Tab-separated table of C-alpha atoms in Angstrom:
chain	number	residue	atom	x	y	z
A	1	MET	CA	-0.001	-0.004	0.007
A	2	VAL	CA	1.301	3.452	-0.906
A	3	PHE	CA	0.331	6.354	1.300
A	4	THR	CA	-0.236	9.785	-0.174
A	5	PHE	CA	-1.368	13.127	1.081
A	6	GLN	CA	-4.715	12.648	-0.598
A	7	PRO	CA	-7.918	11.951	1.359
A	8	PRO	CA	-8.585	9.939	3.460
A	9	PHE	CA	-4.909	9.438	4.502
A	10	SER	CA	-4.232	13.188	4.581
A	11	ALA	CA	-6.817	13.683	7.294
A	12	GLY	CA	-5.158	11.184	9.613
A	13	LEU	CA	-1.668	12.366	8.753
A	14	SER	CA	-2.505	15.924	9.736
A	15	GLY	CA	-2.332	14.855	13.394
A	16	TYR	CA	1.131	13.398	12.743
A	17	VAL	CA	2.260	16.656	11.076
A	18	ALA	CA	0.878	18.694	13.952
A	19	GLU	CA	2.747	16.508	16.468
A	20	ILE	CA	6.022	16.838	14.615
A	21	SER	CA	5.408	20.590	14.372
A	22	ALA	CA	4.892	20.693	18.136
A	23	ALA	CA	8.154	18.864	18.647
A	24	TYR	CA	10.001	21.350	16.397
A	25	VAL	CA	8.449	24.318	18.217
A	26	CYS	CA	9.266	22.825	21.609
A	27	ALA	CA	12.848	22.181	20.603
A	28	SER	CA	13.209	25.714	19.255
A	29	LEU	CA	11.853	27.206	22.472
A	30	GLY	CA	13.774	24.897	24.795
A	31	ILE	CA	10.629	23.145	26.039
A	32	VAL	CA	10.953	19.473	26.902
A	33	PRO	CA	8.007	17.637	25.422
A	34	THR	CA	6.280	14.874	27.349
A	35	VAL	CA	6.800	11.163	26.565
A	36	ARG	CA	3.373	11.139	24.969
A	37	HIS	CA	4.645	13.258	22.091
A	38	ALA	CA	7.401	10.757	21.307
A	39	ASP	CA	5.050	7.823	21.688
A	40	TYR	CA	2.486	9.318	19.299
A	41	ILE	CA	5.186	10.049	16.676
A	42	ALA	CA	6.592	6.563	17.061
A	43	SER	CA	3.137	5.045	16.570
A	44	TRP	CA	3.079	6.454	13.056
A	45	LEU	CA	6.478	5.014	12.055
A	46	GLU	CA	5.061	1.560	11.303
A	47	VAL	CA	2.462	3.081	9.018
A	48	LEU	CA	4.922	5.394	7.274
A	49	ARG	CA	7.677	2.837	6.707
A	50	SER	CA	5.781	1.473	3.709
A	51	ASP	CA	6.190	4.863	1.935
A	52	PRO	CA	9.404	6.712	2.864
A	53	ARG	CA	8.337	9.724	0.835
A	54	ALA	CA	5.427	10.247	3.201
A	55	ILE	CA	7.819	10.733	6.120
A	56	VAL	CA	9.811	13.351	4.184
A	57	GLN	CA	6.649	15.123	3.093
A	58	ALA	CA	5.224	15.098	6.642
A	59	ALA	CA	8.473	16.417	8.047
A	60	GLY	CA	8.498	19.204	5.411
A	61	HIS	CA	4.929	20.206	6.205
A	62	ALA	CA	5.725	20.133	9.937
A	63	SER	CA	8.855	22.286	9.415
A	64	ARG	CA	6.915	24.920	7.489
A	65	SER	CA	4.164	24.837	10.112
A	66	ALA	CA	6.650	25.262	12.977
A	67	ASP	CA	8.395	28.112	11.148
A	68	TRP	CA	5.099	29.865	10.634
A	69	LEU	CA	4.097	29.438	14.290
A	70	LEU	CA	7.512	30.628	15.530
A	71	GLY	CA	7.259	33.583	13.159
A	72	LEU	CA	4.213	34.770	15.086
A	73	LEU	CA	6.303	35.353	18.211
A	74	PRO	CA	7.334	38.889	19.035
A	75	PRO	CA	10.977	39.407	18.082
A	76	GLU	CA	12.133	39.548	21.678
A	77	LEU	CA	10.743	36.049	22.332
A	78	ALA	CA	11.687	34.442	19.002
A	79	PRO	CA	14.519	31.902	19.009
A	80	ALA	CA	17.736	32.835	17.202
A	81	GLY	CA	17.363	32.684	13.442
A	82	VAL	CA	13.559	32.691	13.256
A	83	GLY	CA	12.335	35.074	10.655
A	84	GLU	CA	15.744	35.486	9.085
A	85	GLN	CA	16.180	34.708	5.422
A	86	ILE	CA	19.033	32.278	4.857
A	87	GLU	CA	20.779	32.576	1.489
A	88	GLU	CA	21.622	29.230	0.017
A	89	ASP	CA	24.703	30.348	-1.896
A	90	GLY	CA	28.021	31.095	-0.319
A	91	PRO	CA	30.448	29.300	1.981
A	92	GLU	CA	29.199	31.153	5.079
A	93	ASN	CA	25.957	29.182	4.844
A	94	GLU	CA	27.389	25.680	4.441
A	95	THR	CA	26.202	24.713	7.897
A	96	ALA	CA	23.364	26.235	9.801
A	97	PRO	CA	24.160	27.183	13.422
A	98	LEU	CA	22.333	25.091	16.035
A	99	ARG	CA	20.752	26.547	19.134
A	100	GLU	CA	20.965	24.428	22.217
A	101	ALA	CA	17.767	23.812	24.151
A	102	ALA	CA	17.627	25.344	27.598
């Protein structure tokens, strides 16, 4: 079976995307998520293993969602790098700096 982001699978996958988004936001803000977050994400792995593209697509959607949510924060509360445009060309951008969680 191949999973796609078409109904009805997309409706169920939206919860998975939301949970990954929450994990990204928590990590960016230094919030330690509960074990339930990890358990819920892990529960989807068996389903998604049959279509590796679905995992990549879900992670991409989650990343854009987390970026959007973090972009709503006032600048003084936003994590480092949020809202900044990163240019893809040039040696100074070969590796993105990581921010340690508090």
